Coordinates of C-alpha atoms in Angstrom, one line a residue:
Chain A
X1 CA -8.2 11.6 -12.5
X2 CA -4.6 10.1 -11.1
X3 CA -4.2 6.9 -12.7
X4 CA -1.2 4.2 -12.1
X5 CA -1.0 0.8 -14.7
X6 CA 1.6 -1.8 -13.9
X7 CA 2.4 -4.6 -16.9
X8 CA 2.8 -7.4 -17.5
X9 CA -0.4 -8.5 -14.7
X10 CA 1.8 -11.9 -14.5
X11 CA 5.5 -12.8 -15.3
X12 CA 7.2 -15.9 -15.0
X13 CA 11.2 -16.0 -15.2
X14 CA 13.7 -18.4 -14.5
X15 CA 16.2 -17.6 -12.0
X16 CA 19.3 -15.5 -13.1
X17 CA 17.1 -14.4 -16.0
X18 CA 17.0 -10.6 -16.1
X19 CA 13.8 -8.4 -17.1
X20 CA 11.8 -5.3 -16.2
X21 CA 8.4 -4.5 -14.9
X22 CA 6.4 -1.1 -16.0
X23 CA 4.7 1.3 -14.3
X24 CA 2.8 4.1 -16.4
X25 CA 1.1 6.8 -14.7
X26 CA -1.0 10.0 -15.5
X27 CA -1.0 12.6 -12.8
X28 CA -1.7 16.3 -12.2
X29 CA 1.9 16.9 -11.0
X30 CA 4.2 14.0 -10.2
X31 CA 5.0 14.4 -6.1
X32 CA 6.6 10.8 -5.7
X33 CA 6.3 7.2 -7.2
X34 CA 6.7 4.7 -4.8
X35 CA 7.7 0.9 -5.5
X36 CA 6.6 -1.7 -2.5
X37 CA 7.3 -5.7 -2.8
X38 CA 4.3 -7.7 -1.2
X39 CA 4.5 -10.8 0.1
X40 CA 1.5 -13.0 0.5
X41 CA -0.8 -12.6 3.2
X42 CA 1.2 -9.8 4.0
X43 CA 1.5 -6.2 3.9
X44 CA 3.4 -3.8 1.3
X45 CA 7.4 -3.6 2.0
X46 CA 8.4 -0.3 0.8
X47 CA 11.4 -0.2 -1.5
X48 CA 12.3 3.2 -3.3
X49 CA 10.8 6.6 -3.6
X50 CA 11.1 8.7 -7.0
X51 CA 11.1 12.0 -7.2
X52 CA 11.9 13.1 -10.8
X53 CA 12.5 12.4 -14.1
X54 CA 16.0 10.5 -14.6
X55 CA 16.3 9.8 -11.4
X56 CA 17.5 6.1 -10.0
X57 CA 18.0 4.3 -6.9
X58 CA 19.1 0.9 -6.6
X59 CA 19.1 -2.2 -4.2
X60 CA 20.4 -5.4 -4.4
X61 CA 19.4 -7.0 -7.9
X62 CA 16.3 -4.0 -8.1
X63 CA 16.9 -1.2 -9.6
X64 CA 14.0 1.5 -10.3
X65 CA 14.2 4.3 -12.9
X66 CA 11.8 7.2 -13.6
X67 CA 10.5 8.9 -16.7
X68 CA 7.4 11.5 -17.1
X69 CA 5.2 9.2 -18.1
X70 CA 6.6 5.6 -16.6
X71 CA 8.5 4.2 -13.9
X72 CA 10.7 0.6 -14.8
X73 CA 11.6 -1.6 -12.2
X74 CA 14.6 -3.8 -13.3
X75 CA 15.1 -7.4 -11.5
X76 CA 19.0 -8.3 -12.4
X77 CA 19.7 -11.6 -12.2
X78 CA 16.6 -12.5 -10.1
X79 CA 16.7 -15.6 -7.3
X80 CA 13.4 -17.3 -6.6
X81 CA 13.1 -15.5 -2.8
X82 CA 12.5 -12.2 -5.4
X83 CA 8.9 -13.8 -6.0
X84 CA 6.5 -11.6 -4.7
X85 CA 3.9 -9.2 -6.2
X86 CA 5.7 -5.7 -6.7
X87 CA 3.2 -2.5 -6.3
X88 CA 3.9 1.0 -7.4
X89 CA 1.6 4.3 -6.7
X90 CA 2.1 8.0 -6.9
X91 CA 1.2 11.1 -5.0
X92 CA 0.4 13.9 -6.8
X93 CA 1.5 17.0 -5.7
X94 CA -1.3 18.8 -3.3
X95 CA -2.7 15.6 -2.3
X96 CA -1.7 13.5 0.6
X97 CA -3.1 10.3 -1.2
X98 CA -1.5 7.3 -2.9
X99 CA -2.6 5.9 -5.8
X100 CA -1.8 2.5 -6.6
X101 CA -1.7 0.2 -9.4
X102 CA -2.7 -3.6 -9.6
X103 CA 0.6 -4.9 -9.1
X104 CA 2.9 -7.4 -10.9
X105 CA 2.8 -11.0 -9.7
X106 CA 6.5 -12.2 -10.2
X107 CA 7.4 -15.7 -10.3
X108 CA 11.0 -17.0 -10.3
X109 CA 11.8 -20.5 -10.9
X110 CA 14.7 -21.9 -9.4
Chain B
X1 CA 11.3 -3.4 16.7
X2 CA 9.9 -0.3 15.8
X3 CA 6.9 -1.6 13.2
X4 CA 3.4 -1.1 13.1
X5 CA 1.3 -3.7 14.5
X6 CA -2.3 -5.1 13.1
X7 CA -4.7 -7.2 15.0
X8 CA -6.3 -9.8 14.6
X9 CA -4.8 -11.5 11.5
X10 CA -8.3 -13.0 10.9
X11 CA -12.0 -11.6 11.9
X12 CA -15.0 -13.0 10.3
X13 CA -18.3 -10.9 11.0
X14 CA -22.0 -12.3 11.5
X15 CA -24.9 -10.4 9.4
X16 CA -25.5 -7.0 11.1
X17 CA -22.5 -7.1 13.3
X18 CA -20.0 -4.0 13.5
X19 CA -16.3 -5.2 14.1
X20 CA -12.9 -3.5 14.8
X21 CA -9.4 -3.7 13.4
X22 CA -6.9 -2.5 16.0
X23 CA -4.1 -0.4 14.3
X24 CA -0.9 0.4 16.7
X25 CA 2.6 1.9 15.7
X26 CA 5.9 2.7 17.4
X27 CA 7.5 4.4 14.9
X28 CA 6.1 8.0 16.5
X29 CA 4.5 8.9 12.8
X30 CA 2.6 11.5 12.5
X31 CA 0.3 10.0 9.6
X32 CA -1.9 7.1 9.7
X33 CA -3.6 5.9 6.8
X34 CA -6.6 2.7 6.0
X35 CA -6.6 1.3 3.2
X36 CA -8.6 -1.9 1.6
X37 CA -7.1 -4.6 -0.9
X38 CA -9.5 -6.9 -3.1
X39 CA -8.2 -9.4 -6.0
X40 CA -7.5 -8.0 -8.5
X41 CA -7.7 -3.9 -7.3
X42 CA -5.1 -1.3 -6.3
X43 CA -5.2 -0.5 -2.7
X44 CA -7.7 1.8 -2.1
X45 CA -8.0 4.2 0.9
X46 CA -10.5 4.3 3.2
X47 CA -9.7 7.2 6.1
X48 CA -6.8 8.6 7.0
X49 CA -5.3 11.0 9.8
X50 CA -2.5 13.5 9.9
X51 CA -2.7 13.8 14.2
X52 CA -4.6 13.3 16.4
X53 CA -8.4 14.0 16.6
X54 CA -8.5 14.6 13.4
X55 CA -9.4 12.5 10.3
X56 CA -10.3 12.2 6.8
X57 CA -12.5 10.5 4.3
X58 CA -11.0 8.7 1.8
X59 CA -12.1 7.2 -1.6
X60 CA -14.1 4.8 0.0
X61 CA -15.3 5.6 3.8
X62 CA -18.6 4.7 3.2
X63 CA -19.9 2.0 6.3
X64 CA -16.7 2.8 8.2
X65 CA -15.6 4.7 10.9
X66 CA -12.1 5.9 12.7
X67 CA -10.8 7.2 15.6
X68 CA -7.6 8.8 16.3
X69 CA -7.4 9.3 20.3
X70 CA -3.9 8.8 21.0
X71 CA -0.6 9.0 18.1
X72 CA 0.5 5.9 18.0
X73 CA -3.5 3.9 17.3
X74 CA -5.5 4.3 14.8
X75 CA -8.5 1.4 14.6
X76 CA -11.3 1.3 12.1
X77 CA -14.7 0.3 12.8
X78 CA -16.8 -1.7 10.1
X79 CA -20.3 -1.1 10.6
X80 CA -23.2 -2.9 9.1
X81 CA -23.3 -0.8 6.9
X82 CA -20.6 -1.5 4.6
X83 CA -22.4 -4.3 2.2
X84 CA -19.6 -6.1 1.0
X85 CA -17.1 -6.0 4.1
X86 CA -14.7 -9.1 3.2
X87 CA -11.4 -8.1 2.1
X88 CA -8.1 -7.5 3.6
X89 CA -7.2 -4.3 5.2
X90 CA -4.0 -2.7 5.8
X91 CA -2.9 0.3 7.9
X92 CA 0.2 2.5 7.0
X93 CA 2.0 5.0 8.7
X94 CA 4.6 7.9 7.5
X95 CA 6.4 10.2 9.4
X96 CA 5.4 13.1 7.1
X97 CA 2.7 14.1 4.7
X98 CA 4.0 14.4 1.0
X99 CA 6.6 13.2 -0.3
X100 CA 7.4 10.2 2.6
X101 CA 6.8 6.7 2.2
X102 CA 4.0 5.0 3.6
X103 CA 5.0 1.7 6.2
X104 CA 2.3 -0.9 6.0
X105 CA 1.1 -3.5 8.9
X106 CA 0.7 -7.3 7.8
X107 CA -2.9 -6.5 7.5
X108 CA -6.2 -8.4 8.8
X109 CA -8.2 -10.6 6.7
X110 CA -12.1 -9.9 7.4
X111 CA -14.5 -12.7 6.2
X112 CA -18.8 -12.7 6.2
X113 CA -19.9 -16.0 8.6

Protein backbone atom coordinates (compact mmCIF):
# COMPACT_ATOMS: atom_id res chain seq x y z
CA UNK A 1 0.00 0.00 0.00
CA UNK A 2 1.20 3.75 -1.10
CA UNK A 3 2.22 5.38 2.02
CA UNK A 4 3.54 9.19 2.43
CA UNK A 5 5.08 10.33 6.25
CA UNK A 6 5.93 13.93 6.70
CA UNK A 7 8.29 14.91 10.10
CA UNK A 8 8.66 16.65 12.30
CA UNK A 9 4.39 16.73 12.99
CA UNK A 10 5.25 20.38 14.55
CA UNK A 11 8.28 22.80 14.07
CA UNK A 12 8.79 25.99 15.54
CA UNK A 13 11.75 28.38 14.13
CA UNK A 14 12.55 31.80 14.54
CA UNK A 15 12.65 33.94 11.60
CA UNK A 16 15.83 33.91 9.31
CA UNK A 17 16.54 30.54 10.88
CA UNK A 18 16.98 27.94 8.15
CA UNK A 19 15.78 24.11 8.36
CA UNK A 20 14.15 21.31 6.36
CA UNK A 21 11.02 19.41 6.47
CA UNK A 22 10.82 15.44 5.31
CA UNK A 23 8.78 13.68 3.31
CA UNK A 24 9.39 9.72 3.14
CA UNK A 25 7.29 7.70 0.87
CA UNK A 26 6.84 4.01 -0.21
CA UNK A 27 5.17 3.51 -3.57
CA UNK A 28 4.78 0.93 -6.34
CA UNK A 29 6.46 3.31 -8.91
CA UNK A 30 7.02 6.94 -8.11
CA UNK A 31 4.72 9.03 -10.83
CA UNK A 32 5.06 12.62 -9.02
CA UNK A 33 5.57 14.02 -5.43
CA UNK A 34 3.70 17.03 -4.98
CA UNK A 35 4.50 19.75 -2.15
CA UNK A 36 1.24 22.13 -1.32
CA UNK A 37 1.45 25.04 1.52
CA UNK A 38 -2.03 25.26 3.44
CA UNK A 39 -3.21 28.03 5.06
CA UNK A 40 -5.80 27.79 7.68
CA UNK A 41 -9.27 27.40 6.93
CA UNK A 42 -8.13 27.22 3.61
CA UNK A 43 -7.42 25.00 0.78
CA UNK A 44 -3.94 23.36 -0.42
CA UNK A 45 -1.69 25.94 -2.52
CA UNK A 46 0.24 23.91 -4.86
CA UNK A 47 4.00 24.58 -4.89
CA UNK A 48 6.34 22.08 -6.86
CA UNK A 49 5.96 18.81 -8.69
CA UNK A 50 8.84 16.04 -8.61
CA UNK A 51 9.35 13.82 -11.02
CA UNK A 52 12.66 11.96 -10.26
CA UNK A 53 15.31 11.22 -8.22
CA UNK A 54 17.91 14.34 -8.05
CA UNK A 55 15.67 16.45 -9.32
CA UNK A 56 15.05 20.24 -7.74
CA UNK A 57 12.95 23.14 -8.17
CA UNK A 58 13.03 26.15 -6.20
CA UNK A 59 10.90 29.28 -5.19
CA UNK A 60 11.52 32.02 -3.19
CA UNK A 61 13.20 30.80 0.24
CA UNK A 62 11.51 26.96 -0.63
CA UNK A 63 13.37 24.79 -2.23
CA UNK A 64 12.32 20.99 -2.66
CA UNK A 65 14.63 18.03 -3.55
CA UNK A 66 13.87 14.45 -4.34
CA UNK A 67 15.41 11.07 -3.41
CA UNK A 68 13.95 7.34 -3.98
CA UNK A 69 12.84 7.07 -0.75
CA UNK A 70 12.22 10.88 0.53
CA UNK A 71 11.46 14.16 -0.58
CA UNK A 72 13.20 17.45 1.65
CA UNK A 73 11.68 20.64 1.60
CA UNK A 74 14.16 23.40 2.56
CA UNK A 75 12.83 26.85 4.15
CA UNK A 76 15.98 29.41 3.69
CA UNK A 77 15.86 32.06 5.77
CA UNK A 78 12.18 31.73 6.62
CA UNK A 79 9.84 35.08 7.45
CA UNK A 80 6.89 34.57 9.74
CA UNK A 81 4.15 34.91 6.52
CA UNK A 82 6.00 31.19 5.64
CA UNK A 83 3.81 29.87 8.64
CA UNK A 84 1.49 27.53 7.27
CA UNK A 85 1.10 23.76 7.33
CA UNK A 86 3.09 22.31 4.25
CA UNK A 87 1.56 18.88 2.69
CA UNK A 88 3.25 16.53 0.38
CA UNK A 89 1.59 13.33 -1.55
CA UNK A 90 2.48 11.12 -4.44
CA UNK A 91 0.91 9.41 -7.36
CA UNK A 92 2.04 6.30 -8.23
CA UNK A 93 2.40 5.42 -11.55
CA UNK A 94 -1.05 3.70 -13.03
CA UNK A 95 -3.12 5.41 -10.52
CA UNK A 96 -4.83 8.71 -10.86
CA UNK A 97 -4.84 9.11 -7.03
CA UNK A 98 -2.90 11.26 -4.54
CA UNK A 99 -1.79 10.16 -1.48
CA UNK A 100 -1.07 12.44 1.09
CA UNK A 101 0.77 12.70 4.26
CA UNK A 102 -0.29 14.52 7.56
CA UNK A 103 1.48 17.60 6.98
CA UNK A 104 4.07 19.75 8.83
CA UNK A 105 2.62 22.62 10.97
CA UNK A 106 5.39 25.45 10.60
CA UNK A 107 5.67 28.19 12.95
CA UNK A 108 7.92 31.24 12.37
CA UNK A 109 8.46 33.65 14.97
CA UNK A 110 9.19 37.03 14.04
CA UNK B 1 -9.54 34.93 -11.97
CA UNK B 2 -9.47 31.72 -13.21
CA UNK B 3 -9.88 29.53 -9.66
CA UNK B 4 -12.10 27.09 -8.54
CA UNK B 5 -14.93 28.12 -6.47
CA UNK B 6 -16.50 26.25 -3.22
CA UNK B 7 -19.81 26.97 -1.64
CA UNK B 8 -20.95 27.52 1.19
CA UNK B 9 -17.84 28.13 3.39
CA UNK B 10 -19.99 26.72 6.34
CA UNK B 11 -23.08 23.96 6.23
CA UNK B 12 -24.21 22.40 9.37
CA UNK B 13 -26.63 19.37 8.76
CA UNK B 14 -29.71 18.24 11.06
CA UNK B 15 -29.97 14.31 11.90
CA UNK B 16 -31.19 12.51 8.80
CA UNK B 17 -30.72 15.42 6.46
CA UNK B 18 -28.77 14.97 2.99
CA UNK B 19 -26.87 18.29 2.09
CA UNK B 20 -24.79 19.50 -0.96
CA UNK B 21 -21.42 21.12 -1.47
CA UNK B 22 -21.40 23.06 -4.84
CA UNK B 23 -18.01 22.60 -6.62
CA UNK B 24 -17.42 25.12 -9.75
CA UNK B 25 -14.14 25.78 -11.81
CA UNK B 26 -13.02 28.11 -14.67
CA UNK B 27 -9.96 26.78 -15.29
CA UNK B 28 -11.53 24.31 -18.26
CA UNK B 29 -9.91 21.09 -16.32
CA UNK B 30 -10.63 18.07 -17.39
CA UNK B 31 -10.31 16.27 -13.78
CA UNK B 32 -12.27 16.93 -10.75
CA UNK B 33 -11.47 15.40 -7.68
CA UNK B 34 -13.36 15.30 -3.58
CA UNK B 35 -11.49 14.89 -1.07
CA UNK B 36 -12.19 15.00 2.94
CA UNK B 37 -9.66 16.52 5.71
CA UNK B 38 -9.96 15.59 9.51
CA UNK B 39 -7.34 16.58 12.36
CA UNK B 40 -4.87 15.02 12.30
CA UNK B 41 -5.39 12.77 8.71
CA UNK B 42 -4.01 13.10 5.18
CA UNK B 43 -6.51 14.19 2.76
CA UNK B 44 -8.42 11.51 1.70
CA UNK B 45 -10.44 11.10 -1.50
CA UNK B 46 -13.83 10.62 -1.77
CA UNK B 47 -14.97 10.51 -5.80
CA UNK B 48 -13.44 11.72 -8.49
CA UNK B 49 -14.19 12.38 -12.32
CA UNK B 50 -12.03 12.56 -15.40
CA UNK B 51 -15.20 14.15 -17.83
CA UNK B 52 -18.16 14.35 -17.78
CA UNK B 53 -20.87 11.70 -16.86
CA UNK B 54 -18.48 9.81 -15.58
CA UNK B 55 -17.13 9.14 -12.06
CA UNK B 56 -15.28 7.19 -9.62
CA UNK B 57 -15.23 5.83 -6.17
CA UNK B 58 -12.63 6.81 -4.10
CA UNK B 59 -11.06 5.53 -0.77
CA UNK B 60 -13.92 6.60 1.06
CA UNK B 61 -17.32 7.10 -1.06
CA UNK B 62 -19.31 5.39 1.27
CA UNK B 63 -22.76 7.76 2.21
CA UNK B 64 -21.86 10.11 -0.68
CA UNK B 65 -22.81 10.81 -4.02
CA UNK B 66 -21.53 12.95 -7.23
CA UNK B 67 -22.56 14.26 -10.27
CA UNK B 68 -20.71 15.44 -13.13
CA UNK B 69 -23.33 17.03 -15.68
CA UNK B 70 -21.50 19.85 -17.10
CA UNK B 71 -17.21 20.36 -17.05
CA UNK B 72 -16.77 23.02 -15.15
CA UNK B 73 -19.22 21.60 -11.66
CA UNK B 74 -18.72 18.89 -9.87
CA UNK B 75 -20.96 18.93 -6.31
CA UNK B 76 -21.15 16.19 -3.85
CA UNK B 77 -24.07 15.10 -2.01
CA UNK B 78 -23.87 13.85 1.76
CA UNK B 79 -26.50 11.57 2.43
CA UNK B 80 -27.68 10.32 5.82
CA UNK B 81 -25.88 7.88 5.38
CA UNK B 82 -22.50 8.91 6.00
CA UNK B 83 -22.28 8.52 10.09
CA UNK B 84 -19.75 10.83 10.86
CA UNK B 85 -20.27 13.71 8.21
CA UNK B 86 -18.37 16.81 9.98
CA UNK B 87 -15.25 17.58 8.45
CA UNK B 88 -13.90 19.87 5.88
CA UNK B 89 -14.12 19.05 2.29
CA UNK B 90 -12.10 20.22 -0.57
CA UNK B 91 -12.50 19.95 -4.38
CA UNK B 92 -9.49 19.98 -6.79
CA UNK B 93 -9.12 20.17 -10.26
CA UNK B 94 -6.14 19.29 -12.88
CA UNK B 95 -5.93 19.76 -16.36
CA UNK B 96 -4.69 16.22 -16.92
CA UNK B 97 -4.71 12.82 -15.33
CA UNK B 98 -1.10 11.74 -14.14
CA UNK B 99 1.49 13.52 -13.66
CA UNK B 100 -0.38 17.26 -13.26
CA UNK B 101 -0.97 19.05 -10.16
CA UNK B 102 -4.13 19.04 -8.47
CA UNK B 103 -5.73 22.95 -7.73
CA UNK B 104 -7.74 22.94 -4.53
CA UNK B 105 -10.93 25.25 -3.67
CA UNK B 106 -10.95 26.95 -0.05
CA UNK B 107 -13.07 24.16 1.03
CA UNK B 108 -16.47 24.00 3.12
CA UNK B 109 -16.63 23.22 6.65
CA UNK B 110 -19.68 20.76 7.38
CA UNK B 111 -20.80 20.60 11.05
CA UNK B 112 -23.78 18.01 12.84
CA UNK B 113 -26.67 20.55 14.51
Amino acid sequence: EDQVTQSPEALRLQEGESSSLNCSYTVSGLRGLFWYRQDPGKGPEFLFTLYSAGEEKEKERLKATLTKKESFLHITAPKPEDSATYLCAVQAKGFQKLVFGTGTRLLVSP
Amino acid sequence: DGGITQSPKYLFRKEGQNVTLSCEQNLNHDAMYWYRQDPGQGLRLIYYSQIVNDFQKGDIAEGYSVSREKKESFPLTVTSAQKNPTAFYLCASSIGYYNQPQHFGDGTRLSIL
